PDB file of C-alpha atoms in Angstrom:
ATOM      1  CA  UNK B   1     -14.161 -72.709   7.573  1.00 55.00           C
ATOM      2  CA  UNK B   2     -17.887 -73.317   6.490  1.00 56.00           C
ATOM      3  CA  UNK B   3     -18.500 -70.923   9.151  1.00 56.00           C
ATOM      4  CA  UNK B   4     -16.542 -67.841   7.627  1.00 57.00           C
ATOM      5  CA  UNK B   5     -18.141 -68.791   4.181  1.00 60.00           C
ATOM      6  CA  UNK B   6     -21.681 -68.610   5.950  1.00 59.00           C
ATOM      7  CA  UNK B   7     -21.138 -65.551   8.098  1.00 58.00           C
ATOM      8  CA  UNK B   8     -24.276 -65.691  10.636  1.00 57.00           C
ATOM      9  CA  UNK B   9     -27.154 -63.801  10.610  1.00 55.00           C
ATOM     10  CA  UNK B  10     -25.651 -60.992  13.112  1.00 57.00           C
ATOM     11  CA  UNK B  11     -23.427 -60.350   9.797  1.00 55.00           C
ATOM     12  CA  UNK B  12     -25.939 -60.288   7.271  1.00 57.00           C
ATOM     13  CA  UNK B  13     -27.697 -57.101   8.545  1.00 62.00           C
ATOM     14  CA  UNK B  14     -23.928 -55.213   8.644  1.00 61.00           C
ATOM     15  CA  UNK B  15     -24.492 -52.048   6.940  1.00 66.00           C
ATOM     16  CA  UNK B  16     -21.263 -49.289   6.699  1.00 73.00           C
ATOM     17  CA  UNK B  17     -21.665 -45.980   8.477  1.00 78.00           C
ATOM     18  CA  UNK B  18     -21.739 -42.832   6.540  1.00 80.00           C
ATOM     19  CA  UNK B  19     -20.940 -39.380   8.120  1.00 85.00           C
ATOM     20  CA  UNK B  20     -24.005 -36.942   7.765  1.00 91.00           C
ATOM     21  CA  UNK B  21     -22.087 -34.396   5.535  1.00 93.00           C
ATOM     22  CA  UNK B  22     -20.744 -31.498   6.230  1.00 95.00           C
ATOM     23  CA  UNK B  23     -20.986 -28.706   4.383  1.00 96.00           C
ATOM     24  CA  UNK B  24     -18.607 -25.512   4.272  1.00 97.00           C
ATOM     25  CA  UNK B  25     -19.267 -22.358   7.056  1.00 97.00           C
ATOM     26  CA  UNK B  26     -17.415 -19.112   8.136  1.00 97.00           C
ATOM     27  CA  UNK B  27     -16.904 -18.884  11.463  1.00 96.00           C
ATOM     28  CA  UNK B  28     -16.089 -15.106  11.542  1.00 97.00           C
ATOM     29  CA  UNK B  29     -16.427 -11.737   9.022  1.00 97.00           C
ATOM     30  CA  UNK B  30     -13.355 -10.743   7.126  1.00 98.00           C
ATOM     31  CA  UNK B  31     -10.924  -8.705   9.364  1.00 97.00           C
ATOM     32  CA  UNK B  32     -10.517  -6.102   8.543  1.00 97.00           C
ATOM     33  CA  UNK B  33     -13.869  -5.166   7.602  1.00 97.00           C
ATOM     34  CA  UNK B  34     -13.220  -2.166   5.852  1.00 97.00           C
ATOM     35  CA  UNK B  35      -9.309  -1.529   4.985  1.00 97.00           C
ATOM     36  CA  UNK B  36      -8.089   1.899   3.839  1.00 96.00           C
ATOM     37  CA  UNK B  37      -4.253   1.801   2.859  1.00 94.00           C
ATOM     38  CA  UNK B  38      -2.164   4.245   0.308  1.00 93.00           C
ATOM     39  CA  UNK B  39      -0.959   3.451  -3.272  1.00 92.00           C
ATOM     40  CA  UNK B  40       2.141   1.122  -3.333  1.00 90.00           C
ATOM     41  CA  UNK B  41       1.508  -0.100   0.349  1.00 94.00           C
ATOM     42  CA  UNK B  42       0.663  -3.803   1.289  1.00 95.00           C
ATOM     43  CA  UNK B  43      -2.868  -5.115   2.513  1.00 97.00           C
ATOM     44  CA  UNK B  44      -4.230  -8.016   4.114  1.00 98.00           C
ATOM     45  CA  UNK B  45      -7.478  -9.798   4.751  1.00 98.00           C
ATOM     46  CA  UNK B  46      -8.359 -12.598   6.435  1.00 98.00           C
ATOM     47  CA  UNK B  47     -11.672 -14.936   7.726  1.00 98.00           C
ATOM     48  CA  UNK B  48     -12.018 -17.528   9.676  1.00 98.00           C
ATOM     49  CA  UNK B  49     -13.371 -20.745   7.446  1.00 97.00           C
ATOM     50  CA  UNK B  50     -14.649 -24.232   8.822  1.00 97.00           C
ATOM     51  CA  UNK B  51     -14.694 -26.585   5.313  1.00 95.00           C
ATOM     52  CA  UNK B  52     -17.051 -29.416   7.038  1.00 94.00           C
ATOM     53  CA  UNK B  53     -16.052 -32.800   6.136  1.00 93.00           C
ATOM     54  CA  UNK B  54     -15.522 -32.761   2.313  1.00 92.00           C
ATOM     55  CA  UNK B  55     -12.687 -34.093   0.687  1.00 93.00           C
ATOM     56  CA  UNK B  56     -12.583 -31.758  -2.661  1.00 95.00           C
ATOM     57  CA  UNK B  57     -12.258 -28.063  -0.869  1.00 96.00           C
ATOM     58  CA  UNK B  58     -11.712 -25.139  -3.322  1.00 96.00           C
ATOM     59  CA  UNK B  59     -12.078 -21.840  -2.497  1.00 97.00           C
ATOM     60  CA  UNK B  60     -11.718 -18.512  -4.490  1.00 97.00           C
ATOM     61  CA  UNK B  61     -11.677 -14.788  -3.416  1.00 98.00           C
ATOM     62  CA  UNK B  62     -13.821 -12.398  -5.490  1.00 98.00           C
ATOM     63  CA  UNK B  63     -13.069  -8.608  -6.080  1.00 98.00           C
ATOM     64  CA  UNK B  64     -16.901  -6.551  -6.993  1.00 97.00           C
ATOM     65  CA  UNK B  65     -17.985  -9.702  -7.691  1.00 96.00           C
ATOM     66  CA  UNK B  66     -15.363 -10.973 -10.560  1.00 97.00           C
ATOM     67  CA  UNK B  67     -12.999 -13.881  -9.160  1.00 97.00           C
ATOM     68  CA  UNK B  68      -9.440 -12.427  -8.242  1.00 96.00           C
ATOM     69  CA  UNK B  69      -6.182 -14.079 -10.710  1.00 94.00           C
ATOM     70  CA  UNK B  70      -3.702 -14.688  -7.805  1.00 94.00           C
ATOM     71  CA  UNK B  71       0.158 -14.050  -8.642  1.00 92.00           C
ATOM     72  CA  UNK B  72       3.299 -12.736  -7.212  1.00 91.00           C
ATOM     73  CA  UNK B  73       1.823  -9.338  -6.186  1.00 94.00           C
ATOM     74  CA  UNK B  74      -1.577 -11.008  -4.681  1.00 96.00           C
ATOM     75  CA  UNK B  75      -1.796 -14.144  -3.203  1.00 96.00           C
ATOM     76  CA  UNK B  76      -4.577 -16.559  -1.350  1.00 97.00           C
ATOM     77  CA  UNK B  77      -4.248 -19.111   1.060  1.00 96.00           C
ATOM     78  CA  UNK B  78      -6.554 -21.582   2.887  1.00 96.00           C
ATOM     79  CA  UNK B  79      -5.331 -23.318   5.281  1.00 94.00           C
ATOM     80  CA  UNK B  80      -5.350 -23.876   9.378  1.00 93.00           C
ATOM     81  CA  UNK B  81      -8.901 -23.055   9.104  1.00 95.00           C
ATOM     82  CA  UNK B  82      -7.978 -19.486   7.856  1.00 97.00           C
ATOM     83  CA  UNK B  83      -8.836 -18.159   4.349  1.00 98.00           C
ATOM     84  CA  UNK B  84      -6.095 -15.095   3.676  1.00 98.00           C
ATOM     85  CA  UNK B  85      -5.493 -12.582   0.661  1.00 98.00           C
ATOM     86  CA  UNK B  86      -2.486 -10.578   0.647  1.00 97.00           C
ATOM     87  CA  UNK B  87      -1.237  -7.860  -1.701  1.00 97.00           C
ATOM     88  CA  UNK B  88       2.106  -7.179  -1.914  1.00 95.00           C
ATOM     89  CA  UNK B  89       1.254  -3.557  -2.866  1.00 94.00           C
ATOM     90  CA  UNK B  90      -1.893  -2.299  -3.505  1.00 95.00           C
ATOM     91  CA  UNK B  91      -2.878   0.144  -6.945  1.00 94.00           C
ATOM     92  CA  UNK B  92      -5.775   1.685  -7.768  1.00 93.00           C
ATOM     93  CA  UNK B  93      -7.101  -0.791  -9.832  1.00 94.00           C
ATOM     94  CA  UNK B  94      -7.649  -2.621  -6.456  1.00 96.00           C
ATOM     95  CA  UNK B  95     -10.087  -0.594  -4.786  1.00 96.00           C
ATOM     96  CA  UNK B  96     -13.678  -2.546  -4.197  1.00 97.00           C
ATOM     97  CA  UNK B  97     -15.578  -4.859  -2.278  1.00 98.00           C
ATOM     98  CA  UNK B  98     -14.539  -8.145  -1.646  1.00 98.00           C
ATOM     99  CA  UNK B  99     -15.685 -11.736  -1.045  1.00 98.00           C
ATOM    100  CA  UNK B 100     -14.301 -15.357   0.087  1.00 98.00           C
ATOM    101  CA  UNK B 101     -15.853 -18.361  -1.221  1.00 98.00           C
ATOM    102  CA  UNK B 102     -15.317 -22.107  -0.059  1.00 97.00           C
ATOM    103  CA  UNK B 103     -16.746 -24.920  -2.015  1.00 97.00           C
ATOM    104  CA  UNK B 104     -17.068 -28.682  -1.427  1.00 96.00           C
ATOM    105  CA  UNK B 105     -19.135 -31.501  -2.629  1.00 96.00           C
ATOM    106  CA  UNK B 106     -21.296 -30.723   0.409  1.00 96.00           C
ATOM    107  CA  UNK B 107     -21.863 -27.228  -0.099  1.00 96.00           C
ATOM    108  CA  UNK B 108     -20.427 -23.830  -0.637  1.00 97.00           C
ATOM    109  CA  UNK B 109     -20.933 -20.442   1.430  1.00 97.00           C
ATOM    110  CA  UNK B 110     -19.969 -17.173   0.912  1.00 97.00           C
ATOM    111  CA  UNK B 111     -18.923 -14.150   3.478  1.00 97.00           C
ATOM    112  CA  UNK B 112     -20.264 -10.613   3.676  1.00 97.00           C
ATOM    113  CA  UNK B 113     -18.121  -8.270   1.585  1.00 97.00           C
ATOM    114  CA  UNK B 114     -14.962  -6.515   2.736  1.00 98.00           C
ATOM    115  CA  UNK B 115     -13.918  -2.990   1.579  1.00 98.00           C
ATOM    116  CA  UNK B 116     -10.574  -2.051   0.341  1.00 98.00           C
ATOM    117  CA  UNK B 117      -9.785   1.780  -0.397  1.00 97.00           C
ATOM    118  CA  UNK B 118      -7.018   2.753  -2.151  1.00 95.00           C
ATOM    119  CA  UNK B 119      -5.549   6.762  -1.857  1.00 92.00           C
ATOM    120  CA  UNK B 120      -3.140   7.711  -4.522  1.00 86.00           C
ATOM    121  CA  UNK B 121       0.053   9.240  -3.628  1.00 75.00           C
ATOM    122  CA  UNK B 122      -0.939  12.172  -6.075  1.00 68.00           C
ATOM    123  CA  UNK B 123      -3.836  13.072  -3.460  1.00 58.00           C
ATOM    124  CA  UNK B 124      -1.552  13.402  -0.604  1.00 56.00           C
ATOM    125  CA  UNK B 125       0.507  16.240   0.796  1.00 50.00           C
ATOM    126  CA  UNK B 126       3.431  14.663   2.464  1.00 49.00           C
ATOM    127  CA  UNK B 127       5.435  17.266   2.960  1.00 46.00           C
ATOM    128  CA  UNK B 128       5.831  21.022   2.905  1.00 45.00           C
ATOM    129  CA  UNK B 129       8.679  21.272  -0.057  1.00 46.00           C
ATOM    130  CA  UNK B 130       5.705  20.892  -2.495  1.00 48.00           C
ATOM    131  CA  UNK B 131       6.215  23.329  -5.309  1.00 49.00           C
ATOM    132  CA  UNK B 132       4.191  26.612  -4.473  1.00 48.00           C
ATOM    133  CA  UNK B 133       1.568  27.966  -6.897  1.00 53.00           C
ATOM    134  CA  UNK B 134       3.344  29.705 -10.002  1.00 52.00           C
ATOM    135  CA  UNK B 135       2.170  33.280  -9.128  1.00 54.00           C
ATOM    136  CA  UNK B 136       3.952  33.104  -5.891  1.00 50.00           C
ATOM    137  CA  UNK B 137       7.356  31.535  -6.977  1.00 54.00           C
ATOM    138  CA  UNK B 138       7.575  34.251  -9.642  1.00 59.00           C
ATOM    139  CA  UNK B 139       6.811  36.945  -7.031  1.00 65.00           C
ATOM    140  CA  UNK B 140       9.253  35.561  -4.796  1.00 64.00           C
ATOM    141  CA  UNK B 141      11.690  35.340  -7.625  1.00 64.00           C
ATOM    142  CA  UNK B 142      11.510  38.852  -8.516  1.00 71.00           C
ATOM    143  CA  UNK B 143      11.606  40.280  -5.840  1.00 74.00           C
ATOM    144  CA  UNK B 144      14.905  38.136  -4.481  1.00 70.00           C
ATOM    145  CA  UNK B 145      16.511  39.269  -7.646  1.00 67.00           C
ATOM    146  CA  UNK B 146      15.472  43.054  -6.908  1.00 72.00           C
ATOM    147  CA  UNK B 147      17.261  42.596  -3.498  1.00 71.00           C
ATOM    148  CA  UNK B 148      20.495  41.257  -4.586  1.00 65.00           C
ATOM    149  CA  UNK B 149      20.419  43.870  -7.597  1.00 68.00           C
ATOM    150  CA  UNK B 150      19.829  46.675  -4.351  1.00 70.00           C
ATOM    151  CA  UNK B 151      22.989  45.144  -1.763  1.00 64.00           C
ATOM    152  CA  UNK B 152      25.147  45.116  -5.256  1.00 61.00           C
ATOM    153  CA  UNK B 153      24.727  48.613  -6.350  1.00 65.00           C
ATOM    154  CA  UNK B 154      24.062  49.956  -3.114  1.00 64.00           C
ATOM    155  CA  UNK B 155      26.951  53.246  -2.409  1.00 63.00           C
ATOM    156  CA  UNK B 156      29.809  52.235  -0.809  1.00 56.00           C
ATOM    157  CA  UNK B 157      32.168  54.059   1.752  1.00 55.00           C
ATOM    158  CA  UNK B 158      35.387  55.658   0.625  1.00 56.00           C
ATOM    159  CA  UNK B 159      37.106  52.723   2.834  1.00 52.00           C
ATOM    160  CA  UNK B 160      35.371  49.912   1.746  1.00 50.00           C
ATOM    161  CA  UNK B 161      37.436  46.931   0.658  1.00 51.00           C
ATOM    162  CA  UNK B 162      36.033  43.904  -1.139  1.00 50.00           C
ATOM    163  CA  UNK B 163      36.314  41.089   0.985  1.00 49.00           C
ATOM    164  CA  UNK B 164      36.388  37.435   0.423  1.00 48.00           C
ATOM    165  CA  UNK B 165      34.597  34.702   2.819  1.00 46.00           C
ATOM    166  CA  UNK B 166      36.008  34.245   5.865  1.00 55.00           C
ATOM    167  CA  UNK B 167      35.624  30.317   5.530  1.00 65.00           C
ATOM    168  CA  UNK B 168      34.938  27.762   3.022  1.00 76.00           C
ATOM    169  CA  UNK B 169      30.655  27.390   2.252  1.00 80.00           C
ATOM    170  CA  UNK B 170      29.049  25.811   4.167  1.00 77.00           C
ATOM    171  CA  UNK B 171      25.376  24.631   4.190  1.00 78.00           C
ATOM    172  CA  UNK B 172      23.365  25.392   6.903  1.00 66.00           C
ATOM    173  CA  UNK B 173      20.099  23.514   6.410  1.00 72.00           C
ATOM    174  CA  UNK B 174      19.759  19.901   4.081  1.00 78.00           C
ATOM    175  CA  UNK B 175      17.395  19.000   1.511  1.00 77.00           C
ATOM    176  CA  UNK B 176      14.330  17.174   3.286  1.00 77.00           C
ATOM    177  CA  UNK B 177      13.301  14.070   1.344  1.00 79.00           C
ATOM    178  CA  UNK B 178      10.035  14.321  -0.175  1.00 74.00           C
ATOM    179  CA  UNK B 179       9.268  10.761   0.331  1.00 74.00           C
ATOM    180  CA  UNK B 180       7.531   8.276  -2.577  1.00 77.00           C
ATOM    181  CA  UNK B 181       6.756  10.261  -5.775  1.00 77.00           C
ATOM    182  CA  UNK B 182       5.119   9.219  -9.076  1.00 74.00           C
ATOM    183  CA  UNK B 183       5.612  10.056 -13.073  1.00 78.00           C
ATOM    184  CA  UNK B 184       4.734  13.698 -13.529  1.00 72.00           C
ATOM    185  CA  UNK B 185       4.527  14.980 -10.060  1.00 75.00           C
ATOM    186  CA  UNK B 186       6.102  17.884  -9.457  1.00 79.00           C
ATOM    187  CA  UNK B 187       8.977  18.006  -6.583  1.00 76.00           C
ATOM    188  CA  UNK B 188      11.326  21.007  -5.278  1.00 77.00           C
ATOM    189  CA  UNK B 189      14.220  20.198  -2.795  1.00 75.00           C
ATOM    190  CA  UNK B 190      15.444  23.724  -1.011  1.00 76.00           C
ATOM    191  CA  UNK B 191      19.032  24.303   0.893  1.00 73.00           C
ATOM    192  CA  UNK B 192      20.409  27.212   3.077  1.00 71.00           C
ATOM    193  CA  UNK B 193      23.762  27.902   2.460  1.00 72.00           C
ATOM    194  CA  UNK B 194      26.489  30.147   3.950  1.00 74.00           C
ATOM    195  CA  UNK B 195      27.492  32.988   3.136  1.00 71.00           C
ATOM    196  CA  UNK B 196      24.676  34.109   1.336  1.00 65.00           C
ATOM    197  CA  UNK B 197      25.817  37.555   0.095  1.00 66.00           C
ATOM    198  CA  UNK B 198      28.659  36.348  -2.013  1.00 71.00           C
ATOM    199  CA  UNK B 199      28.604  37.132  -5.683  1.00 70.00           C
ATOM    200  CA  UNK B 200      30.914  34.414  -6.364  1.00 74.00           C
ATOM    201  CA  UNK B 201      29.421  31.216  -4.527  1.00 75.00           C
ATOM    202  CA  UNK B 202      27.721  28.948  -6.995  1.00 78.00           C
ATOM    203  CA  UNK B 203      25.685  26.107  -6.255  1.00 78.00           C
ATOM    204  CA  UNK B 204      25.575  22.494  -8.228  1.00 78.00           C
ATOM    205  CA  UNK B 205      23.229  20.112  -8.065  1.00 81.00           C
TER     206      UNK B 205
END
């Protein structure tokens, strides 16, 4: 017992090891480096991150250099040595540079910037059935009207009886969808339809 009070002199000199710290690194850029995407479409970036040994790790993702507010449309995660941020769908507003940040009580680094580029739907021609430009729709108009006004009053034979369709109408080819469309932009759909030539036939949408 008077030996454990009076610990020897090989336990005087005891002195408790402390880790050299460690501060934060990226292993790796952010992937992609530069990410082009459309309106309304998700995105995702991601870099590998190394936090060192410190036991208070906070990190933050920055957007032109202002830190990003994450919510239910974007979201960042740290963890399994990977630093993520995801948008659920990307606007606008979005497009920039960004940067990942990790920060411990050792230290803090910093990636090179990312690149995110947004292209609004209204700047994309998806499909043909785009409306046409107003001088030829009301060319095309007038002339379709001249043509059925010419088949109407064209002269008939002596013999000529005034027949009815042959079969119920039927159409021939389907509106095409126009895909994703925003406030104000202008959409047509267009149909073929059988018979064409009857005076009778009308069309509902």
């Amino acid at each position: 017992l008077k030996q454990l009070d009076h610990p020897g002199a090989e336990f005087g000199n005891f002195v408790e090891h402390v880790p050299d710290p460690i501060p934060p690194s990226f292993t790796g850029p952010i992937v992609p480096p530069t990410l082009t995407t459309v309106e309304t479409l998700d995105a995702y970036f991601e870099v590998p991150v190394d936090t060192g040994n410190g036991t208070k790790v906070d990190f933050v993702w920055l957007q032109n250099g202002e830190p990003i507010h994450f919510g239910s449309r974007i979201n960042g995660k740290l963890e399994m040595g990977m630093a993520s941020l995801s948008f659920k769908y990307v606007l606008p507003s979005d497009m920039g540079h960004y940067v990942c940040c990790v920060t411990t009580e050792h230290g803090r680094a910093e990636t090179q910037s990312a690149e995110l580029v947004v292209e609004t739907t209204k700047n994309l021609i998806t499909d043909t059935q785009l409306k046409e430009p107003k001088e030829y729709n009301d060319h095309a108009g007038l002339q379709a009207v001249q043509d059925l006004e010419a088949m109407l009053n064209a002269p008939r034979p002596d013999n000529f009886q005034e027949d009815g369709p042959a079969a119920s109408p039927t159409i021939v080819i389907q509106p095409k969808p126009v895909g994703s469309c925003v406030e104000d932009e202008t959409v047509s759909f267009r149909l073929q339809y059988e018979p064409s030539n009857d005076p009778n036939l009308v069309v509902h949408w």
